[in-house]
Short mmCIF file of C-alpha atoms and ligand atoms in Angstrom, two decimals:
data_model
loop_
_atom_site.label_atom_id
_atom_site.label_comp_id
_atom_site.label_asym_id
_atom_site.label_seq_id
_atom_site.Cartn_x
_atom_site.Cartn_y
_atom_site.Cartn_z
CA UNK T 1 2.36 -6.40 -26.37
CA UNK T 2 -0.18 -4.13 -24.90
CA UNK T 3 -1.27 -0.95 -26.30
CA UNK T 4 -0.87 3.40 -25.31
CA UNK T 5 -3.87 3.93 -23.40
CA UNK T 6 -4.08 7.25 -25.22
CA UNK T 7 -7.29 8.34 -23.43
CA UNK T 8 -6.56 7.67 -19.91
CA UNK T 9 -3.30 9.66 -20.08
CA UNK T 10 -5.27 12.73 -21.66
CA UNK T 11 -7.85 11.89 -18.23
CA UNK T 12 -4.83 11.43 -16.36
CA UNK T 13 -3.15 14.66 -17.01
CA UNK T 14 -6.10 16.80 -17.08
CA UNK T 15 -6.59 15.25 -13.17
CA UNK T 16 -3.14 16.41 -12.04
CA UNK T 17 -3.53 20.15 -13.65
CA UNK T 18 -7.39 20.23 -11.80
CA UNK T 19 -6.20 18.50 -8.40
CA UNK T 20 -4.57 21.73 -6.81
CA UNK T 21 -4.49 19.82 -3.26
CA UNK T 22 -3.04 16.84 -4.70
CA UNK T 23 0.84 15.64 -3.23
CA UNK T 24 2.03 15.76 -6.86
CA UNK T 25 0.65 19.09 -7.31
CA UNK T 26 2.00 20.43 -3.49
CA UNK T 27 5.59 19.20 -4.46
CA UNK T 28 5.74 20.63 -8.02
CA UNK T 29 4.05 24.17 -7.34
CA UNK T 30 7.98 26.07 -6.89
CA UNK T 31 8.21 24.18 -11.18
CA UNK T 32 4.91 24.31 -12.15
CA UNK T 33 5.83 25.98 -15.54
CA UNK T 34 7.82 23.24 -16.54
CA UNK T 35 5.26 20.68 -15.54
CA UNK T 36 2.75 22.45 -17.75
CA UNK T 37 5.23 22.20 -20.77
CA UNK T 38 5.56 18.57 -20.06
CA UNK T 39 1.39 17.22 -19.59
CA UNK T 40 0.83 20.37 -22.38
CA UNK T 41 3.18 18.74 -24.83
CA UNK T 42 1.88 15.54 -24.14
CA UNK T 43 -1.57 16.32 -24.92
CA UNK T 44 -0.24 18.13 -28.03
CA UNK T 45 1.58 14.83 -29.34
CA UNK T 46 -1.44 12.68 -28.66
CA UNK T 47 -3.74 15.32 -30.30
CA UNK T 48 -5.73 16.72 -27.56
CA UNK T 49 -4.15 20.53 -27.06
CA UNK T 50 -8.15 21.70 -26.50
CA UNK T 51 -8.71 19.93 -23.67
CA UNK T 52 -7.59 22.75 -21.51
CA UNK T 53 -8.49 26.59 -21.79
CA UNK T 54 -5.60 27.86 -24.20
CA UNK T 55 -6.50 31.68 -22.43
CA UNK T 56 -6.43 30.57 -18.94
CA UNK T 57 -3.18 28.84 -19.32
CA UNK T 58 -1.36 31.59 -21.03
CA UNK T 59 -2.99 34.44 -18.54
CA UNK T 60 -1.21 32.35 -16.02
CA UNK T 61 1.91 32.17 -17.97
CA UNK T 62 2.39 36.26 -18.72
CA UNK T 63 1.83 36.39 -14.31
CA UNK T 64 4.76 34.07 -14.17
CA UNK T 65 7.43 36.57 -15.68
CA UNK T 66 9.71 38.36 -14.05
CA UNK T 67 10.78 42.21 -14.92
CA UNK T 68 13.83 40.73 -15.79
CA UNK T 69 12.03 39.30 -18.83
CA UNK T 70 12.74 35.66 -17.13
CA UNK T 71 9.94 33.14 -16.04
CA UNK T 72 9.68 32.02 -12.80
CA UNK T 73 8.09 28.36 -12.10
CA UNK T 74 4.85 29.51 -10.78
CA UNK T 75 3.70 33.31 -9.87
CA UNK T 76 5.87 35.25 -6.99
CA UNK T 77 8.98 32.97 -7.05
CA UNK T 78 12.21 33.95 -8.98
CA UNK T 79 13.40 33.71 -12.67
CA UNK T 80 15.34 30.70 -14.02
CA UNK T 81 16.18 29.84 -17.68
CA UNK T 82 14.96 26.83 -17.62
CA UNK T 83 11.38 27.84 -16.78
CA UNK T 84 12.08 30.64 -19.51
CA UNK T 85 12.22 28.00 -21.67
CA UNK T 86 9.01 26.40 -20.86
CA UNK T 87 7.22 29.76 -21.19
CA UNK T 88 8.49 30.31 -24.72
CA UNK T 89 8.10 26.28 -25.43
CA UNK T 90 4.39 26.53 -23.92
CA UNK T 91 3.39 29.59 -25.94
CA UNK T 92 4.97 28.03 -29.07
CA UNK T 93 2.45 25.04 -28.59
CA UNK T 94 -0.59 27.85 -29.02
CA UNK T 95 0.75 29.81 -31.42
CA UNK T 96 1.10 32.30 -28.86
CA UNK T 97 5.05 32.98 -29.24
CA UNK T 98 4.35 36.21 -30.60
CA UNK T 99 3.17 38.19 -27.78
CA UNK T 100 5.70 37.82 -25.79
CA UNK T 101 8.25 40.77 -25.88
CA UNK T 102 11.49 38.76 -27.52
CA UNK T 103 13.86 41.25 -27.24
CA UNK T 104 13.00 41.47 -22.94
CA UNK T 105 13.36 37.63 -22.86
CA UNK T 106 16.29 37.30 -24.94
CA UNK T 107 18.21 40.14 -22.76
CA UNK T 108 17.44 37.89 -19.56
CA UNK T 109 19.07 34.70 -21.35
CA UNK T 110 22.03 37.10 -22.79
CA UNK T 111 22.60 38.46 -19.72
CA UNK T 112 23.27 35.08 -18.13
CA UNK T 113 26.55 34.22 -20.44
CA UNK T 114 29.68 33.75 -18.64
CA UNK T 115 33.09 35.14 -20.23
CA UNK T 116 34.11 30.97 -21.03
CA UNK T 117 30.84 31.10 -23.05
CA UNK T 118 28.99 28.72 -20.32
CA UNK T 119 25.99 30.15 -19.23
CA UNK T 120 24.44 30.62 -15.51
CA UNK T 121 20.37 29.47 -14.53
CA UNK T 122 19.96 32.27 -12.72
CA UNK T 123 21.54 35.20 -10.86
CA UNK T 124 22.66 32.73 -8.00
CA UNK T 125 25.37 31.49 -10.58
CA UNK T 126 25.32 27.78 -11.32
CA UNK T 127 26.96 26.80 -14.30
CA UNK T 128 25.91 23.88 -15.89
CA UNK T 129 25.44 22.14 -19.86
CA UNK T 130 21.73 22.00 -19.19
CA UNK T 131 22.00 26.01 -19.31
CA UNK T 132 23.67 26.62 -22.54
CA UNK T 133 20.91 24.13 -23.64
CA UNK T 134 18.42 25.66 -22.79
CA UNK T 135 19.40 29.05 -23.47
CA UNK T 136 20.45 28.14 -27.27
CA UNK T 137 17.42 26.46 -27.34
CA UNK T 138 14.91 29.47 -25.90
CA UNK T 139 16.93 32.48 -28.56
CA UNK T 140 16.66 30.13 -31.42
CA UNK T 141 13.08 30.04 -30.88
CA UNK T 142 12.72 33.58 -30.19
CA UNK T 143 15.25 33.96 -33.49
CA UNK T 144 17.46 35.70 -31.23
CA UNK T 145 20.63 33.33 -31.21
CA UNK T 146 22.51 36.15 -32.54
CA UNK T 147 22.45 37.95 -29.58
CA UNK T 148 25.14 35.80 -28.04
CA UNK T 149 28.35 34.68 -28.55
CA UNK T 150 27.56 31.69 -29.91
CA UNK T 151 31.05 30.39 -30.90
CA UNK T 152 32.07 31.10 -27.42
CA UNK T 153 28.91 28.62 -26.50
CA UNK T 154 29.71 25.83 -28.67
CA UNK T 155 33.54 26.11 -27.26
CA UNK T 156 32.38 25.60 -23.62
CA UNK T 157 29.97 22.42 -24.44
CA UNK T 158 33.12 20.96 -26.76
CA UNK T 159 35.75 21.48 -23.47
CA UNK T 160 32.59 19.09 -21.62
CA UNK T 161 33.25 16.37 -24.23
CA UNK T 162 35.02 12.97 -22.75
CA UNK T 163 36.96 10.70 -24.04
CA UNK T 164 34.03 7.63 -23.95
CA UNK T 165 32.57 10.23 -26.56
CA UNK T 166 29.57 11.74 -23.70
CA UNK T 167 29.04 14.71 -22.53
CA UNK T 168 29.05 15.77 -18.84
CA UNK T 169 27.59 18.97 -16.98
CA UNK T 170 30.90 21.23 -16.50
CA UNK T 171 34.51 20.24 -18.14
CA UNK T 172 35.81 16.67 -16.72
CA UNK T 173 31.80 15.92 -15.47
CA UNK T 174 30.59 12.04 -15.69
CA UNK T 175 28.91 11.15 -18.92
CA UNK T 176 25.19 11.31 -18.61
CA UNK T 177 22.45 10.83 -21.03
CA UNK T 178 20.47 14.11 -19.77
CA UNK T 179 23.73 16.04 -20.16
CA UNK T 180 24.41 14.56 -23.34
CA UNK T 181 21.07 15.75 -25.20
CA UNK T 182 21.58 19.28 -23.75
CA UNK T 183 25.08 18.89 -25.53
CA UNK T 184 23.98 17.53 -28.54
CA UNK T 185 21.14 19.46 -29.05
CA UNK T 186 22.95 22.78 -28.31
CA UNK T 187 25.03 21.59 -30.99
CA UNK T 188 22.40 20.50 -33.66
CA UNK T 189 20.62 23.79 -32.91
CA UNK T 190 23.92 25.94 -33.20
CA UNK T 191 25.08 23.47 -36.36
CA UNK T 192 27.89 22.14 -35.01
CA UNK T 193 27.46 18.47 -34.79
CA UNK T 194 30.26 18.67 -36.39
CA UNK T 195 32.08 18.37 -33.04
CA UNK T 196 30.41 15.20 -32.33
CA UNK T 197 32.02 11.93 -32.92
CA UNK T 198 28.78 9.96 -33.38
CA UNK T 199 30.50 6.38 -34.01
CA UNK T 200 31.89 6.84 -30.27
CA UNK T 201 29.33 8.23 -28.75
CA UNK T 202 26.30 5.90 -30.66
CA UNK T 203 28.02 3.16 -29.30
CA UNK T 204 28.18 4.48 -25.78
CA UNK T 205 24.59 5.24 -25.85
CA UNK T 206 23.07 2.19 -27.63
CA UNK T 207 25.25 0.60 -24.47
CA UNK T 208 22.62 2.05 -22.29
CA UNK T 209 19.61 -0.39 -23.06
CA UNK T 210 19.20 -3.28 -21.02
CA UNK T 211 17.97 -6.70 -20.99
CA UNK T 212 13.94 -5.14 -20.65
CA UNK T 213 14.97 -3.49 -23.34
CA UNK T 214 14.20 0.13 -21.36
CA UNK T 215 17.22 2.45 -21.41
CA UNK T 216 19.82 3.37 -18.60
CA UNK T 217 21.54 7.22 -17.86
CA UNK T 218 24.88 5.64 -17.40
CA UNK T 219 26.33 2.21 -17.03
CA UNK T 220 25.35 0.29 -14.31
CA UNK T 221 22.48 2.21 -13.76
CA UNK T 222 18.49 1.36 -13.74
CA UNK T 223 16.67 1.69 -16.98
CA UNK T 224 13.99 4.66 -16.27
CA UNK T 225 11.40 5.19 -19.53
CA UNK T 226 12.69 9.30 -19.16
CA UNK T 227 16.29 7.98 -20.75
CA UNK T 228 13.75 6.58 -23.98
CA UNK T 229 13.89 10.76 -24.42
CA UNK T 230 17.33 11.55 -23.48
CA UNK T 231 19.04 8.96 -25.29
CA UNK T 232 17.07 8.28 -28.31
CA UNK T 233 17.08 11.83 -29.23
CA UNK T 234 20.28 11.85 -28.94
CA UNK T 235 20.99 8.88 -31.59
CA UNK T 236 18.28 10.33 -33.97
CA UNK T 237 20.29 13.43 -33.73
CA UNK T 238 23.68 11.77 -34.47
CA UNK T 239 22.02 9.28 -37.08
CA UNK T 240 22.65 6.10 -35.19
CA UNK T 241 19.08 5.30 -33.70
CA UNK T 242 18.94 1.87 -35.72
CA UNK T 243 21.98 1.05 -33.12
CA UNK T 244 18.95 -0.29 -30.74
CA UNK T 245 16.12 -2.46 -30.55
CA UNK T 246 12.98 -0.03 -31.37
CA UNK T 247 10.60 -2.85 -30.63
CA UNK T 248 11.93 -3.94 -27.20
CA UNK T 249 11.86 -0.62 -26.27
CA UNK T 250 8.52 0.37 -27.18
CA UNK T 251 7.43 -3.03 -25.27
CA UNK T 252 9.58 -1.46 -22.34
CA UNK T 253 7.71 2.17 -22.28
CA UNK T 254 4.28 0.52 -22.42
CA UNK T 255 4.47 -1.67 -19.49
CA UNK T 256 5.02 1.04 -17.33
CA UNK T 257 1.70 2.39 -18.46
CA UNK T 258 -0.84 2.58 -15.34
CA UNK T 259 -3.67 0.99 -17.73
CA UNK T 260 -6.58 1.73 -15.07
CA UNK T 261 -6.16 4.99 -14.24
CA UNK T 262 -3.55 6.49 -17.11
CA UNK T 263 0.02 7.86 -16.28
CA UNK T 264 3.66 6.34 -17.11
CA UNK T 265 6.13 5.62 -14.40
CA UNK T 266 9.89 4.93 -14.27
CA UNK T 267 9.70 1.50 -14.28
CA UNK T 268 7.15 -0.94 -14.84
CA UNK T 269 4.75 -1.40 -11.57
CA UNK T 270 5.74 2.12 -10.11
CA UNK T 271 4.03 5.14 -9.39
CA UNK T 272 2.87 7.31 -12.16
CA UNK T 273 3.78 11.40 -13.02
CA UNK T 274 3.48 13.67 -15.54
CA UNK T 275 7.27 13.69 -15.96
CA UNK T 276 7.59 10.14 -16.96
CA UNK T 277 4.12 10.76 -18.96
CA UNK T 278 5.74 13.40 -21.00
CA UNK T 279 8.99 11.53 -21.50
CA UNK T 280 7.48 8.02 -22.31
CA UNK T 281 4.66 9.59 -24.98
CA UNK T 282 7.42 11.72 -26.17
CA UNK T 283 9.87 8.65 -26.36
CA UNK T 284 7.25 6.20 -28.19
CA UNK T 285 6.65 9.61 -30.68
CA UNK T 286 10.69 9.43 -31.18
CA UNK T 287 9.81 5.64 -32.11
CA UNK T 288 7.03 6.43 -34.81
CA UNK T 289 4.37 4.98 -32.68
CA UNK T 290 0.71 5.09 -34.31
CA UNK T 291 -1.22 7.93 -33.48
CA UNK T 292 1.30 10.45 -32.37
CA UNK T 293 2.36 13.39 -33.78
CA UNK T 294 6.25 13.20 -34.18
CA UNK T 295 8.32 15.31 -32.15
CA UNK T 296 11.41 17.34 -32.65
CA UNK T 297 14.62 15.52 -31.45
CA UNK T 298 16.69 19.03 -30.65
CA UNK T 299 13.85 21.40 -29.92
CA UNK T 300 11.49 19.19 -27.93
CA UNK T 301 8.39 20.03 -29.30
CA UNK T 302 5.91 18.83 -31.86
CA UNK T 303 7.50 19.19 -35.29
CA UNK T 304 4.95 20.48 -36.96
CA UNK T 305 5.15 23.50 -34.12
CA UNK T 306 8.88 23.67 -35.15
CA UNK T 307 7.98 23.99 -38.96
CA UNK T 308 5.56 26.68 -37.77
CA UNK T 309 8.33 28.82 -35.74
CA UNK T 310 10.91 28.56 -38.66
CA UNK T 311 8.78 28.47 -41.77
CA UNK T 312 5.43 30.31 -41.46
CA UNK T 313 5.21 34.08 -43.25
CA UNK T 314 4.22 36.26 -40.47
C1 GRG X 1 13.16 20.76 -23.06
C2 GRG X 1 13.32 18.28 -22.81
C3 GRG X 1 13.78 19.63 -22.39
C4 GRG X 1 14.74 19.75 -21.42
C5 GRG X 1 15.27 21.02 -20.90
C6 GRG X 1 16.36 20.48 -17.91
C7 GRG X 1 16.90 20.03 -19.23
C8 GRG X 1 16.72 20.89 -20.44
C9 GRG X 1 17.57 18.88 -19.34
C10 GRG X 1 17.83 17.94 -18.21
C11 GRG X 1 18.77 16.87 -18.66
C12 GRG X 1 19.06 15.89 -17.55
C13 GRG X 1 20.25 16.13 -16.72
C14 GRG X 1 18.26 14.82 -17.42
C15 GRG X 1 18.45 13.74 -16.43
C16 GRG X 1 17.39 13.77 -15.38
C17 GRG X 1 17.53 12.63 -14.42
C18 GRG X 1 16.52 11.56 -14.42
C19 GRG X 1 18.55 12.61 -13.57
C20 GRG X 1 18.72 11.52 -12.61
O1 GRG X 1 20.08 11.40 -12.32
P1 GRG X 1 20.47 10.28 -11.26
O2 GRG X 1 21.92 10.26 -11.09
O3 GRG X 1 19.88 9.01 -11.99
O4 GRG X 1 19.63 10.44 -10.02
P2 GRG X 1 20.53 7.75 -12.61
O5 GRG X 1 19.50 7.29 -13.61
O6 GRG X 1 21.84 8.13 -13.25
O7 GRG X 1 20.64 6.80 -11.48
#
């Protein structure tokens, strides 16, 4: 089995943040706040957070939010939660969570509940299980979950539940994998696993890897190395990640390594991206891979950042 080209991914996502011109960089400019929590996270796991100019990155940051107190995904375009989330995620990575006004940030996310407890991205109105994610997620960190109604919240993800034991993005939605860490992590954030019924829904998701051993969203679909994240933190969550074959799937996440010029693609022999980076360093962290930090299954970030958030005096 070959090995993480550790290096050339740190080269390879310090290229993409420097190549402004690039195609990669053109298409992601309207996200580029969540694409810096993803190659910023990944440096973080594999140790090298100083490659890049901590002040420079959160200067950027600060000229990304809106007077709403929501982050938009690069300077001048509009808020949405989920780049809110990788503001507050990114800043946790430096330390940095602290100069943010949490009380601003935490109104934007509040103000985005619906009356079923679901909660909106943005002003435009789209409802989805991603959202209460991601908002749960974003107050926790800014210990401001007790700003909404989080009952109400936890209701609304349970009426998503199916009977194959998933998770879908609105009541009566497909099971998904993506959908079903947003549920499950909402849950393990809000404690209320409880509503889980991990024999069902283990089995269901240890259903998703295939004979290369990689991982699938759904049945009969492709395995992609960014379901190594979505599902395995989902089973680590529920206590059923011994349901699959770590080794295969370690074997599965390195072959689509690009072992000339760094970068991890979908599937073995495609083109690389920091998305599939982030997911497949993140995944083979999940898998207690040498070298790595380990990362937290509900929060997404670097555990010992969590520890930091929850259990340093400040
Ligand atoms: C902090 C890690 C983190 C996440 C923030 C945005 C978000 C919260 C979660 C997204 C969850 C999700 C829906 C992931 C799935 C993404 C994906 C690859 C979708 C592809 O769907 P299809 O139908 O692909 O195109 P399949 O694989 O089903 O063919």
């Amino acid at each position: 089995m070959g090995e993480l080209a550790a290096d050339k991914h740190v080269k390879y996502i310090i290229s993409v943040e420097k190549k402004k011109d690039s195609f990669e960089s053109v298409v992601m400019e309207h996200l580029r706040l969540n694409g810096a929590y993803w190659g910023l996270t990944t440096l973080d796991i594999l140790g090298k957070l100083d490659a890049v100019d901590e002040e420079d990155v959160i200067s950027w940051i600060l000229k990304c939010q809106d007077e709403s107190g929501g982050f938009a995904g690069n300077i001048g375009h509009d808020p949405h939660v989920l780049y809110t989330l990788s503001a507050v995620q990114v800043l946790a990575l430096f330390d940095k969570v602290d100069i943010l006004d949490a009380d601003k940030v935490s109104n934007y996310i509040v103000g985005l509940q619906n009356e079923d407890g679901s909660f909106s991205g943005d002003i435009w109105g789209e409802v989805d299980t991603r959202f209460s994610y991601i908002a749960i997620c974003c107050l926790s960190i800014l210990q401001r979950l007790d700003k909404i109604n989080v009952d109400k919240a936890v209701e609304y993800i349970v009426s998503c539940k199916n009977l194959d034991g998933g998770f879908g993005c609105t009541p009566g939605g497909e099971s998904h994998s993506g959908q079903i860490f947003c549920c499950v992590g909402a849950l393990a954030i809000a404690g209320a696993l409880h509503h889980v019924d991990k024999d069902l829904l283990g089995w269901w998701l240890c259903e998703r890897q295939v004979k290369s051993g990689g991982l699938n969203g759904r049945p009969e679909k492709l395995p992609d190395v960014c379901y190594s994240w979505w599902v395995l933190s989902s089973l680590i969550m529920i206590d059923r990640v011994h349901w699959i074959n770590k080794d295969k799937l370690v074997k599965f996440i390195l072959d689509c390594q690009d072992m000339e010029n760094g970068g991890i693609s979908d599937r073995p022999d495609d083109a690389v991206d920091v998305f599939h980076t982030y997911f497949g360093v993140a995944g083979l962290s999940l898998l207690e891979y040498p070298g790595l930090k380990p990362i937290d299954p509900a929060y997404a970030l670097p555990v010992d950042v969590v520890n930091r958030i929850f259990f340093s005096k400040k």
